[in-house]
PDB file of C-alpha atoms in Angstrom:
ATOM      1  CA  MET C   1      47.852 -99.007-176.677  1.00 69.00           C
ATOM      2  CA  PHE C   2      44.269 -97.364-176.831  1.00 76.00           C
ATOM      3  CA  ALA C   3      43.164 -99.179-180.139  1.00 80.00           C
ATOM      4  CA  ARG C   4      44.363-102.358-178.270  1.00 82.00           C
ATOM      5  CA  ILE C   5      41.976-101.415-175.208  1.00 84.00           C
ATOM      6  CA  LYS C   6      39.320-100.855-177.424  1.00 85.00           C
ATOM      7  CA  GLU C   7      39.733-104.063-179.259  1.00 85.00           C
ATOM      8  CA  GLU C   8      39.523-106.043-176.362  1.00 85.00           C
ATOM      9  CA  ILE C   9      36.190-104.280-175.005  1.00 88.00           C
ATOM     10  CA  ALA C  10      34.716-104.807-178.186  1.00 88.00           C
ATOM     11  CA  VAL C  11      35.415-108.372-177.817  1.00 87.00           C
ATOM     12  CA  VAL C  12      33.256-108.485-174.446  1.00 88.00           C
ATOM     13  CA  PHE C  13      30.219-107.620-176.754  1.00 87.00           C
ATOM     14  CA  GLU C  14      30.790-110.125-179.089  1.00 85.00           C
ATOM     15  CA  ARG C  15      30.888-113.083-176.320  1.00 86.00           C
ATOM     16  CA  ASP C  16      28.984-111.968-173.610  1.00 83.00           C
ATOM     17  CA  PRO C  17      25.259-111.180-174.075  1.00 85.00           C
ATOM     18  CA  ALA C  18      24.888-109.815-170.784  1.00 86.00           C
ATOM     19  CA  ALA C  19      27.333-106.810-171.463  1.00 85.00           C
ATOM     20  CA  ARG C  20      25.304-103.334-172.128  1.00 89.00           C
ATOM     21  CA  ASN C  21      27.829-100.812-172.748  1.00 90.00           C
ATOM     22  CA  ALA C  22      31.430-100.029-172.480  1.00 89.00           C
ATOM     23  CA  TRP C  23      31.435 -98.170-169.135  1.00 91.00           C
ATOM     24  CA  GLU C  24      29.973-101.289-167.911  1.00 90.00           C
ATOM     25  CA  VAL C  25      32.859-103.468-169.161  1.00 89.00           C
ATOM     26  CA  ILE C  26      35.371-100.953-167.948  1.00 90.00           C
ATOM     27  CA  THR C  27      34.496-100.717-164.345  1.00 91.00           C
ATOM     28  CA  CYS C  28      32.486-104.211-163.768  1.00 90.00           C
ATOM     29  CA  TYR C  29      34.547-107.160-165.567  1.00 90.00           C
ATOM     30  CA  PRO C  30      37.212-108.770-163.922  1.00 92.00           C
ATOM     31  CA  GLY C  31      38.312-110.650-166.973  1.00 91.00           C
ATOM     32  CA  PHE C  32      39.129-106.990-168.658  1.00 92.00           C
ATOM     33  CA  HIS C  33      40.825-105.740-165.561  1.00 93.00           C
ATOM     34  CA  ALA C  34      42.715-108.853-165.226  1.00 93.00           C
ATOM     35  CA  LEU C  35      44.186-108.701-168.975  1.00 93.00           C
ATOM     36  CA  LEU C  36      45.269-105.034-168.361  1.00 93.00           C
ATOM     37  CA  VAL C  37      47.008-105.628-165.043  1.00 95.00           C
ATOM     38  CA  HIS C  38      48.986-108.809-167.049  1.00 95.00           C
ATOM     39  CA  ARG C  39      49.850-106.419-169.595  1.00 94.00           C
ATOM     40  CA  LEU C  40      51.503-104.213-167.318  1.00 95.00           C
ATOM     41  CA  ALA C  41      53.032-107.313-165.279  1.00 96.00           C
ATOM     42  CA  HIS C  42      54.367-108.910-168.831  1.00 95.00           C
ATOM     43  CA  SER C  43      55.871-105.563-169.707  1.00 95.00           C
ATOM     44  CA  LEU C  44      57.681-105.606-166.587  1.00 96.00           C
ATOM     45  CA  TRP C  45      58.686-109.157-166.902  1.00 95.00           C
ATOM     46  CA  GLY C  46      60.337-108.338-170.201  1.00 94.00           C
ATOM     47  CA  ALA C  47      62.198-105.594-168.708  1.00 95.00           C
ATOM     48  CA  ARG C  48      63.684-108.102-166.351  1.00 94.00           C
ATOM     49  CA  LEU C  49      62.050-106.318-163.577  1.00 96.00           C
ATOM     50  CA  ARG C  50      60.727-109.683-161.832  1.00 95.00           C
ATOM     51  CA  TRP C  51      60.179-108.763-158.654  1.00 96.00           C
ATOM     52  CA  LEU C  52      57.748-105.827-159.401  1.00 97.00           C
ATOM     53  CA  ALA C  53      56.047-108.030-162.181  1.00 95.00           C
ATOM     54  CA  ARG C  54      55.181-110.470-159.594  1.00 96.00           C
ATOM     55  CA  LEU C  55      53.858-107.528-157.095  1.00 97.00           C
ATOM     56  CA  VAL C  56      51.744-106.407-160.032  1.00 96.00           C
ATOM     57  CA  SER C  57      50.565-109.778-160.854  1.00 95.00           C
ATOM     58  CA  HIS C  58      49.628-110.423-157.233  1.00 95.00           C
ATOM     59  CA  CYS C  59      47.658-107.097-156.595  1.00 95.00           C
ATOM     60  CA  GLY C  60      45.394-108.138-159.932  1.00 93.00           C
ATOM     61  CA  ARG C  61      44.902-111.831-158.541  1.00 94.00           C
ATOM     62  CA  PHE C  62      43.687-109.804-155.403  1.00 94.00           C
ATOM     63  CA  LEU C  63      41.417-107.626-156.971  1.00 93.00           C
ATOM     64  CA  THR C  64      39.983-109.801-159.702  1.00 93.00           C
ATOM     65  CA  GLY C  65      40.001-113.466-158.590  1.00 93.00           C
ATOM     66  CA  ILE C  66      42.241-114.278-161.851  1.00 94.00           C
ATOM     67  CA  GLU C  67      45.920-115.388-161.349  1.00 95.00           C
ATOM     68  CA  ILE C  68      48.042-114.889-164.650  1.00 95.00           C
ATOM     69  CA  HIS C  69      51.850-114.945-164.285  1.00 96.00           C
ATOM     70  CA  PRO C  70      53.678-112.190-166.004  1.00 95.00           C
ATOM     71  CA  GLY C  71      55.583-114.695-167.930  1.00 94.00           C
ATOM     72  CA  ALA C  72      52.564-116.072-169.580  1.00 94.00           C
ATOM     73  CA  GLN C  73      52.305-114.889-173.274  1.00 95.00           C
ATOM     74  CA  ILE C  74      48.768-113.714-174.601  1.00 94.00           C
ATOM     75  CA  GLY C  75      47.669-112.994-178.102  1.00 92.00           C
ATOM     76  CA  ARG C  76      44.998-110.792-178.945  1.00 91.00           C
ATOM     77  CA  ARG C  77      40.987-110.616-178.380  1.00 91.00           C
ATOM     78  CA  PHE C  78      41.514-112.827-175.379  1.00 92.00           C
ATOM     79  CA  PHE C  79      38.480-112.966-173.317  1.00 92.00           C
ATOM     80  CA  ILE C  80      37.883-114.712-169.554  1.00 92.00           C
ATOM     81  CA  ASP C  81      34.200-114.677-168.726  1.00 90.00           C
ATOM     82  CA  HIS C  82      33.754-114.344-164.904  1.00 88.00           C
ATOM     83  CA  GLY C  83      37.067-115.432-164.524  1.00 85.00           C
ATOM     84  CA  MET C  84      36.897-116.355-160.681  1.00 92.00           C
ATOM     85  CA  GLY C  85      39.574-119.208-159.880  1.00 93.00           C
ATOM     86  CA  VAL C  86      41.418-118.909-163.269  1.00 94.00           C
ATOM     87  CA  VAL C  87      45.000-119.883-163.207  1.00 96.00           C
ATOM     88  CA  ILE C  88      47.774-119.294-166.052  1.00 96.00           C
ATOM     89  CA  GLY C  89      51.098-120.430-165.601  1.00 93.00           C
ATOM     90  CA  GLU C  90      54.674-118.738-166.199  1.00 93.00           C
ATOM     91  CA  THR C  91      55.258-120.763-169.634  1.00 94.00           C
ATOM     92  CA  ALA C  92      51.476-120.872-171.061  1.00 94.00           C
ATOM     93  CA  GLU C  93      50.840-119.791-174.335  1.00 95.00           C
ATOM     94  CA  ILE C  94      47.797-118.582-175.528  1.00 95.00           C
ATOM     95  CA  GLY C  95      46.849-117.583-179.244  1.00 93.00           C
ATOM     96  CA  ASN C  96      44.302-115.101-180.713  1.00 94.00           C
ATOM     97  CA  ASP C  97      40.819-114.945-179.669  1.00 92.00           C
ATOM     98  CA  CYS C  98      40.786-117.436-177.007  1.00 93.00           C
ATOM     99  CA  THR C  99      37.945-117.695-174.430  1.00 93.00           C
ATOM    100  CA  LEU C 100      38.138-119.055-170.858  1.00 94.00           C
ATOM    101  CA  TYR C 101      35.697-119.541-168.334  1.00 93.00           C
ATOM    102  CA  HIS C 102      35.763-119.566-164.553  1.00 92.00           C
ATOM    103  CA  GLY C 103      37.759-122.252-162.892  1.00 93.00           C
ATOM    104  CA  VAL C 104      40.013-122.825-165.841  1.00 95.00           C
ATOM    105  CA  THR C 105      43.734-124.075-164.997  1.00 95.00           C
ATOM    106  CA  LEU C 106      46.454-123.913-167.401  1.00 96.00           C
ATOM    107  CA  GLY C 107      49.056-125.984-164.968  1.00 93.00           C
ATOM    108  CA  GLY C 108      52.485-127.642-165.446  1.00 91.00           C
ATOM    109  CA  THR C 109      52.775-130.953-164.494  1.00 86.00           C
ATOM    110  CA  SER C 110      56.892-130.889-163.617  1.00 82.00           C
ATOM    111  CA  TRP C 111      59.090-129.038-161.175  1.00 83.00           C
ATOM    112  CA  HIS C 112      61.641-128.395-163.790  1.00 83.00           C
ATOM    113  CA  LYS C 113      62.357-125.286-165.500  1.00 85.00           C
ATOM    114  CA  GLY C 114      61.530-124.486-168.970  1.00 87.00           C
ATOM    115  CA  LYS C 115      58.629-125.063-171.388  1.00 92.00           C
ATOM    116  CA  ARG C 116      56.153-126.968-168.495  1.00 93.00           C
ATOM    117  CA  HIS C 117      52.584-124.914-169.119  1.00 95.00           C
ATOM    118  CA  PRO C 118      50.057-125.504-172.321  1.00 95.00           C
ATOM    119  CA  THR C 119      49.966-123.660-175.720  1.00 95.00           C
ATOM    120  CA  LEU C 120      46.853-122.429-177.151  1.00 96.00           C
ATOM    121  CA  GLY C 121      46.166-122.049-180.572  1.00 94.00           C
ATOM    122  CA  ASN C 122      43.896-119.449-182.091  1.00 95.00           C
ATOM    123  CA  GLY C 123      40.084-119.693-181.406  1.00 92.00           C
ATOM    124  CA  VAL C 124      40.498-122.065-178.317  1.00 94.00           C
ATOM    125  CA  VAL C 125      37.473-122.081-176.073  1.00 94.00           C
ATOM    126  CA  LEU C 126      37.960-123.814-172.580  1.00 94.00           C
ATOM    127  CA  GLY C 127      34.732-124.485-170.662  1.00 91.00           C
ATOM    128  CA  ALA C 128      34.183-123.746-166.623  1.00 92.00           C
ATOM    129  CA  GLY C 129      36.579-125.892-164.741  1.00 92.00           C
ATOM    130  CA  ALA C 130      38.643-127.147-167.585  1.00 93.00           C
ATOM    131  CA  LYS C 131      42.405-128.075-166.368  1.00 95.00           C
ATOM    132  CA  ILE C 132      44.915-128.269-169.197  1.00 95.00           C
ATOM    133  CA  LEU C 133      47.915-129.722-167.614  1.00 95.00           C
ATOM    134  CA  GLY C 134      51.592-130.037-169.035  1.00 93.00           C
ATOM    135  CA  PRO C 135      53.704-128.430-172.002  1.00 94.00           C
ATOM    136  CA  ILE C 136      50.804-129.909-174.288  1.00 94.00           C
ATOM    137  CA  THR C 137      49.210-128.242-177.389  1.00 95.00           C
ATOM    138  CA  ILE C 138      45.509-127.338-177.999  1.00 95.00           C
ATOM    139  CA  GLY C 139      45.417-127.112-181.419  1.00 94.00           C
ATOM    140  CA  ASP C 140      43.535-123.678-183.440  1.00 94.00           C
ATOM    141  CA  GLY C 141      39.520-123.739-182.969  1.00 91.00           C
ATOM    142  CA  ALA C 142      39.658-126.584-180.331  1.00 92.00           C
ATOM    143  CA  ARG C 143      37.052-126.670-177.417  1.00 93.00           C
ATOM    144  CA  ILE C 144      37.456-128.580-174.189  1.00 93.00           C
ATOM    145  CA  GLY C 145      34.238-129.247-172.442  1.00 89.00           C
ATOM    146  CA  SER C 146      33.715-128.103-168.644  1.00 88.00           C
ATOM    147  CA  ASN C 147      35.445-129.722-165.904  1.00 90.00           C
ATOM    148  CA  ALA C 148      37.778-131.716-168.311  1.00 91.00           C
ATOM    149  CA  VAL C 149      40.896-132.670-167.624  1.00 94.00           C
ATOM    150  CA  VAL C 150      43.388-132.568-170.647  1.00 94.00           C
ATOM    151  CA  VAL C 151      46.913-134.035-170.492  1.00 93.00           C
ATOM    152  CA  LYS C 152      47.472-134.862-174.287  1.00 93.00           C
ATOM    153  CA  ASN C 153      47.532-132.695-177.226  1.00 94.00           C
ATOM    154  CA  VAL C 154      44.088-131.886-178.923  1.00 93.00           C
ATOM    155  CA  PRO C 155      44.029-131.240-182.462  1.00 93.00           C
ATOM    156  CA  PRO C 156      42.663-128.499-184.397  1.00 93.00           C
ATOM    157  CA  GLY C 157      39.170-128.042-184.473  1.00 90.00           C
ATOM    158  CA  ALA C 158      38.494-130.843-181.985  1.00 90.00           C
ATOM    159  CA  THR C 159      36.272-131.183-179.168  1.00 90.00           C
ATOM    160  CA  ALA C 160      37.318-132.974-175.541  1.00 90.00           C
ATOM    161  CA  ILE C 161      35.293-133.761-172.667  1.00 88.00           C
ATOM    162  CA  GLY C 162      35.759-136.006-169.934  1.00 86.00           C
ATOM    163  CA  ILE C 163      38.573-137.086-167.245  1.00 85.00           C
ATOM    164  CA  PRO C 164      40.620-137.652-168.765  1.00 87.00           C
ATOM    165  CA  ALA C 165      39.373-135.656-171.845  1.00 86.00           C
ATOM    166  CA  ARG C 166      38.661-137.725-174.709  1.00 87.00           C
ATOM    167  CA  ILE C 167      37.974-136.538-178.344  1.00 86.00           C
ATOM    168  CA  VAL C 168      34.015-136.353-179.076  1.00 83.00           C
ATOM    169  CA  GLU C 169      32.873-136.567-182.619  1.00 66.00           C
ATOM    170  CA  LYS C 170      30.812-133.975-184.204  1.00 60.00           C
ATOM    171  CA  GLU C 171      28.014-134.244-186.718  1.00 51.00           C
ATOM    172  CA  ALA C 172      28.902-133.982-190.276  1.00 45.00           C
ATOM    173  CA  ASN C 173      26.252-131.277-190.730  1.00 45.00           C
ATOM    174  CA  ASP C 174      27.436-128.969-187.848  1.00 50.00           C
ATOM    175  CA  HIS C 175      28.660-125.760-188.838  1.00 48.00           C
ATOM    176  CA  SER C 176      28.611-123.737-185.574  1.00 50.00           C
ATOM    177  CA  GLY C 177      30.709-120.866-184.916  1.00 51.00           C
ATOM    178  CA  PHE C 178      31.552-119.803-181.248  1.00 51.00           C
ATOM    179  CA  SER C 179      30.128-122.463-178.408  1.00 58.00           C
ATOM    180  CA  ALA C 180      30.024-120.816-175.026  1.00 57.00           C
ATOM    181  CA  TYR C 181      31.473-123.043-172.081  1.00 59.00           C
ATOM    182  CA  ALA C 182      32.622-125.252-175.290  1.00 57.00           C
ATOM    183  CA  VAL C 183      29.753-127.829-175.265  1.00 57.00           C
ATOM    184  CA  GLY C 184      27.078-127.941-178.036  1.00 55.00           C
ATOM    185  CA  SER C 185      24.221-130.291-178.710  1.00 51.00           C
ATOM    186  CA  ASP C 186      26.457-131.827-181.586  1.00 52.00           C
ATOM    187  CA  MET C 187      28.528-133.866-179.346  1.00 55.00           C
ATOM    188  CA  ASN C 188      28.777-137.924-179.692  1.00 59.00           C
ATOM    189  CA  ASP C 189      30.743-139.159-176.814  1.00 62.00           C
ATOM    190  CA  PRO C 190      32.840-142.354-178.190  1.00 65.00           C
ATOM    191  CA  VAL C 191      32.092-144.150-174.987  1.00 68.00           C
ATOM    192  CA  ALA C 192      28.590-143.785-174.871  1.00 69.00           C
ATOM    193  CA  LYS C 193      28.495-144.363-178.409  1.00 71.00           C
ATOM    194  CA  ALA C 194      30.218-147.868-178.020  1.00 73.00           C
ATOM    195  CA  ILE C 195      28.306-149.084-175.173  1.00 76.00           C
ATOM    196  CA  HIS C 196      25.133-148.112-177.353  1.00 70.00           C
ATOM    197  CA  GLU C 197      26.662-150.574-180.262  1.00 77.00           C
ATOM    198  CA  LEU C 198      27.282-153.325-177.363  1.00 81.00           C
ATOM    199  CA  ILE C 199      23.477-152.960-175.984  1.00 76.00           C
ATOM    200  CA  ASP C 200      22.444-153.106-179.847  1.00 78.00           C
ATOM    201  CA  HIS C 201      24.674-156.506-180.407  1.00 79.00           C
ATOM    202  CA  SER C 202      23.378-157.849-177.290  1.00 79.00           C
ATOM    203  CA  VAL C 203      19.753-157.584-178.156  1.00 78.00           C
ATOM    204  CA  SER C 204      20.662-158.865-181.789  1.00 81.00           C
ATOM    205  CA  THR C 205      22.441-161.981-180.169  1.00 80.00           C
ATOM    206  CA  ASP C 206      19.655-162.671-178.134  1.00 76.00           C
ATOM    207  CA  GLN C 207      17.179-162.502-180.984  1.00 77.00           C
ATOM    208  CA  ARG C 208      19.354-165.138-182.953  1.00 82.00           C
ATOM    209  CA  ILE C 209      19.565-167.481-179.751  1.00 78.00           C
ATOM    210  CA  ASP C 210      15.934-167.532-179.479  1.00 77.00           C
ATOM    211  CA  LYS C 211      15.433-168.583-182.981  1.00 82.00           C
ATOM    212  CA  ILE C 212      17.947-171.049-182.858  1.00 81.00           C
ATOM    213  CA  LEU C 213      16.267-172.602-179.508  1.00 77.00           C
ATOM    214  CA  GLU C 214      12.900-172.379-181.331  1.00 79.00           C
ATOM    215  CA  GLN C 215      14.049-174.362-183.689  1.00 80.00           C
ATOM    216  CA  LEU C 216      15.989-176.743-181.820  1.00 77.00           C
ATOM    217  CA  LYS C 217      12.524-177.127-179.960  1.00 77.00           C
ATOM    218  CA  GLN C 218      10.613-178.149-183.281  1.00 77.00           C
ATOM    219  CA  LEU C 219      13.410-180.714-183.689  1.00 76.00           C
ATOM    220  CA  GLY C 220      12.218-182.346-180.345  1.00 74.00           C
ATOM    221  CA  VAL C 221      15.282-181.024-178.243  1.00 74.00           C
ATOM    222  CA  ASP C 222      14.684-180.316-174.742  1.00 71.00           C
ATOM    223  CA  CYS C 223      16.157-176.797-174.180  1.00 68.00           C
ATOM    224  CA  GLY C 224      14.497-176.037-170.790  1.00 65.00           C
ATOM    225  CA  GLU C 225      17.000-174.321-168.624  1.00 62.00           C
ATOM    226  CA  ALA C 226      18.521-172.688-171.767  1.00 57.00           C
ATOM    227  CA  ARG C 227      15.494-170.626-172.271  1.00 55.00           C
ATOM    228  CA  GLU C 228      15.246-169.485-168.854  1.00 58.00           C
ATOM    229  CA  ARG C 229      17.622-166.286-168.743  1.00 59.00           C
ATOM    230  CA  ASP C 230      17.217-162.802-167.550  1.00 62.00           C
ATOM    231  CA  LYS C 231      15.637-160.137-169.602  1.00 66.00           C
ATOM    232  CA  PHE C 232      16.766-156.413-169.872  1.00 67.00           C
ATOM    233  CA  ASP C 233      15.179-153.629-171.206  1.00 73.00           C
ATOM    234  CA  PRO C 234      17.653-152.229-174.225  1.00 73.00           C
ATOM    235  CA  ASN C 235      15.485-148.821-174.237  1.00 76.00           C
ATOM    236  CA  TYR C 236      15.842-148.666-170.642  1.00 72.00           C
ATOM    237  CA  LEU C 237      19.781-148.961-171.087  1.00 72.00           C
ATOM    238  CA  ASN C 238      19.981-146.803-174.142  1.00 69.00           C
ATOM    239  CA  LYS C 239      18.297-144.153-172.011  1.00 69.00           C
ATOM    240  CA  ILE C 240      20.049-143.877-169.034  1.00 70.00           C
ATOM    241  CA  VAL C 241      23.640-144.275-171.175  1.00 64.00           C
ATOM    242  CA  ASP C 242      22.581-140.752-172.926  1.00 60.00           C
TER     243      ASP C 242
END
């Protein structure tokens, strides 16, 4: 048990540069406290002492602002940074080396009993305010951006952002490891990419139309009104899309 606690203290130093010493972690980190309380509540839940488990969990919520149902299954080296407002439902399953930030919800979308909460693989990072809803699976090493709402499975190693969440591309030369708040400079939003391509296509189309009109003019064709069209600034549009 003490080896497990020592491991969980070490994880704080790995993922939070603000941590200065073990005593500070033990006394001042609500995520660490919530995890200790959950270990106890989960043991009671497994022993079918359900009311006592819920009471212990409720006390942990009161002290830390983090609500973890005693039935939730949590792996090793789990880290909750800041933690206020985190909610983890009864049938949630969390793998090893996962990181959650404040405001994260692992919620259910059904009133029926049975599996109704998400499953997180190993090494998953959920940014602040992310909502993972329903019995979906977030693959190993996936990252969910802050305030994203995820209602579909996310494949291993992928990054999802937005409402509803969509998978974004990463640059081929990206070799980054842990990413705080599940965001990075390598994100390539497919919607923004599509808009940029549409803007470029519009510019190319306008250029071709101008050439056609110029040739018609040289042939003596009157293209008066056809040449009068609204101009737009593609550089400005590309800038506001980013």
